[in-house]
CSV table of C-alpha atoms in Angstrom, one decimal:
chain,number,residue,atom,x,y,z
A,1,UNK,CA,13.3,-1.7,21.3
A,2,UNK,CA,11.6,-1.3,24.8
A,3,UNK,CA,10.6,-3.8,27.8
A,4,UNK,CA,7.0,-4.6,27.3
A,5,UNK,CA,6.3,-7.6,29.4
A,6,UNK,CA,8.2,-9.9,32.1
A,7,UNK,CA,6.7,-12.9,34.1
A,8,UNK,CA,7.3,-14.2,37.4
A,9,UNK,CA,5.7,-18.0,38.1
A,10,UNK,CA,3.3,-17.9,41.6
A,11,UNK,CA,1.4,-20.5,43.0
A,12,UNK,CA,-1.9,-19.0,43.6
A,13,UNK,CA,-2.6,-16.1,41.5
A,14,UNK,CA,-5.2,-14.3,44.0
A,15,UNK,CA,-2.3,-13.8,46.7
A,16,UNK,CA,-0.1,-12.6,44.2
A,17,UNK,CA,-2.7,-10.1,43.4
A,18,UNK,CA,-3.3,-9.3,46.5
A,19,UNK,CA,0.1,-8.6,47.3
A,20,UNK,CA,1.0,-6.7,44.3
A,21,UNK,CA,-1.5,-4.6,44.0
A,22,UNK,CA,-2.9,-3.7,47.7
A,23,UNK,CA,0.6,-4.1,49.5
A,24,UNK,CA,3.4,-3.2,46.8
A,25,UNK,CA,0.5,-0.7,44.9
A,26,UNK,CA,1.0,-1.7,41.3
A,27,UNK,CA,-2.1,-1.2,38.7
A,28,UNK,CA,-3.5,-4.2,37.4
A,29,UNK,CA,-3.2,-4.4,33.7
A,30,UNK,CA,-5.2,-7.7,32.5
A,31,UNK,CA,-6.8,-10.2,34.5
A,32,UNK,CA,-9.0,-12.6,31.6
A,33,UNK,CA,-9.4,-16.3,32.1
A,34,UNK,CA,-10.4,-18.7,28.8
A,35,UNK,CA,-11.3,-21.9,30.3
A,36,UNK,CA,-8.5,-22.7,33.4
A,37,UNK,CA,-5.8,-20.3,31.9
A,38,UNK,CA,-5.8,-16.9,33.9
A,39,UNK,CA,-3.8,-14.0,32.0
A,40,UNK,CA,-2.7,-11.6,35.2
A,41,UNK,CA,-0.6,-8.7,34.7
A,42,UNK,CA,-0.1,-6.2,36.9
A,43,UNK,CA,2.7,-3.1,36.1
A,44,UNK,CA,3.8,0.5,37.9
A,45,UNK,CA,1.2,3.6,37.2
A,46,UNK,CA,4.4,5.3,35.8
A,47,UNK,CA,5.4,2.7,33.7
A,48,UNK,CA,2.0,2.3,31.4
A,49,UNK,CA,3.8,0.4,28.8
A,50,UNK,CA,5.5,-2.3,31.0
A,51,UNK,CA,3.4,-5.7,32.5
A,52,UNK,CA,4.6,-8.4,34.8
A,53,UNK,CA,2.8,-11.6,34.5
A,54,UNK,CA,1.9,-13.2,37.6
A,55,UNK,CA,2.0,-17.1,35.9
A,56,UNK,CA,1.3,-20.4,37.4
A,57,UNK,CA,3.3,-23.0,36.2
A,58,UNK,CA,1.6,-24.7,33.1
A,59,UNK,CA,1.3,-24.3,29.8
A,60,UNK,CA,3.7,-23.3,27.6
A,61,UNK,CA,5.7,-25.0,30.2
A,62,UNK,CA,6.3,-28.7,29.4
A,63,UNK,CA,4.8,-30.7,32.1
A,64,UNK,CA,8.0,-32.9,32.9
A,65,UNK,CA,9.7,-29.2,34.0
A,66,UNK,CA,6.5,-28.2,36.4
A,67,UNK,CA,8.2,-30.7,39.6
A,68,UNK,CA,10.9,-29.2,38.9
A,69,UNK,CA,9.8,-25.3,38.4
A,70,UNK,CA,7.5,-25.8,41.9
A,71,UNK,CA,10.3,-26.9,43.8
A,72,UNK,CA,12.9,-23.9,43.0
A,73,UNK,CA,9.7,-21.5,43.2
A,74,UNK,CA,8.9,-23.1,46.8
A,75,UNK,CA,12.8,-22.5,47.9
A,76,UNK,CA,12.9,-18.6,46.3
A,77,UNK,CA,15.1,-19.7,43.8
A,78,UNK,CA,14.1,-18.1,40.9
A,79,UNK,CA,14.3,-14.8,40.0
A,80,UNK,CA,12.0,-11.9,41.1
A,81,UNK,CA,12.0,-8.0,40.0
A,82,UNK,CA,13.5,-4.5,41.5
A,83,UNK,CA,11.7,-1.5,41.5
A,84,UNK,CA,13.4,1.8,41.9
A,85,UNK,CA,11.4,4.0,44.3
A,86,UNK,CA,11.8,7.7,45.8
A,87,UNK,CA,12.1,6.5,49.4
A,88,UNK,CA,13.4,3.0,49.7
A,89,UNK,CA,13.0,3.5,53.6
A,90,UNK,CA,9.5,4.8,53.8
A,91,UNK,CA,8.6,2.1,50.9
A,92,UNK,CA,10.4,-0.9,53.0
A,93,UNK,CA,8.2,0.2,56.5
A,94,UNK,CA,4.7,0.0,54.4
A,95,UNK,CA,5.9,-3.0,53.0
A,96,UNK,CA,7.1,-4.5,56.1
A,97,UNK,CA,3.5,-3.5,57.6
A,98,UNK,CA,1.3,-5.2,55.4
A,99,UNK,CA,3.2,-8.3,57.0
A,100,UNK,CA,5.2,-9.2,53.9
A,101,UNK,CA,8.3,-11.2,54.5
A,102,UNK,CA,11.1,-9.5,55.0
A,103,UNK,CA,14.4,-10.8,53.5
A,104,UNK,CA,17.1,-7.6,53.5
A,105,UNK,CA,16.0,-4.3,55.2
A,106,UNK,CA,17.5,-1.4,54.2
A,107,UNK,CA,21.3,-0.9,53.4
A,108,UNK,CA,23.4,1.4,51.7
A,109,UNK,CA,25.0,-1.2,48.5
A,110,UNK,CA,28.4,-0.8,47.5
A,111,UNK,CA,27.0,-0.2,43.6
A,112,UNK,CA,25.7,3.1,44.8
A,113,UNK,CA,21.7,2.2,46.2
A,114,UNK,CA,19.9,1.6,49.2
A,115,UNK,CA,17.9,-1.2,49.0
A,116,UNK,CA,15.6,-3.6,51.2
A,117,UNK,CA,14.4,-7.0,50.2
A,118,UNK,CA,10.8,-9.0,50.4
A,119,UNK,CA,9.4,-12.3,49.3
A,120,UNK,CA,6.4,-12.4,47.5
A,121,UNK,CA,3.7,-15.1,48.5
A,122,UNK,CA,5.3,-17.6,46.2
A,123,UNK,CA,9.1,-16.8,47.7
A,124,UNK,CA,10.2,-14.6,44.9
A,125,UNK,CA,12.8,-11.6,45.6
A,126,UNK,CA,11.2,-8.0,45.2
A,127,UNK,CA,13.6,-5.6,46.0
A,128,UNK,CA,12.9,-1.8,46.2
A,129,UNK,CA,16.0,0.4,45.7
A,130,UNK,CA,16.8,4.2,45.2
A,131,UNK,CA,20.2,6.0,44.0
A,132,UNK,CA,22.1,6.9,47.0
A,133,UNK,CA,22.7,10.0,45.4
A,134,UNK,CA,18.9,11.2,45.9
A,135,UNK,CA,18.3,9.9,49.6
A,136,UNK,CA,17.3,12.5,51.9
């Protein structure tokens, strides 16, 4: 069994492209559109085989849960995604200089990273992390 695809929900799908793939650098997989539905994935080049969906909030989603969905995405309270980089320092400064928001710079964990913290344009987590064990 392997990971093929995970979503994340954004608000407007063209900033979420724009940050994902011009400031975070991840290949777009998909981007097709029947009628108002938009399919946008978007994935690392080293992981071929694995797409995040960058989802508004509709369908399949019942509409009595999309108040209720908008509101937790407006407060960054839903889940985002980690990615495990070579330099988790170098990767936090081009980050932090494409203006994303920073939430968590860079700090040796307890569990044996270092990892920083951003917030999409929709305020979900993206956190880049890399063994402590292979830090320069």
């Amino acid at each position: 069994m392997k990971l093929s695809h995970t979503f994340l929900f954004v608000h407007d799908q063209d900033a979420a492209l724009k940050f994902y793939r011009d400031v975070i650098g991840l290949d777009v997989r998909s981007d097709e559109s029947v009628e108002d539905y938009r399919w946008l994935t978007v994935g690392p080049a080293g992981q071929p085989d694995v797409e995040i969906g960058l989802s508004r909030i509709g369908p399949p989603v019942p509409p009595t849960d999309h108040e209720a969905l908008h509101a937790l995405l407006a407060k960054g309270s839903l889940h985002g995604v980690i990615f495990v980089v070579d330099d988790v320092d170098a990767k936090f400064e081009q980050v932090r200089a494409a203006g994303a928001e920073v939430m968590q710079e860079p700090v040796d964990q307890f569990y044996g990273v270092r990892d920083c913290a951003f917030r999409d344009p929709s305020g979900n987590m993206i956190r880049f992390s890399t063994p402590r064990s292979v830090q320069p």
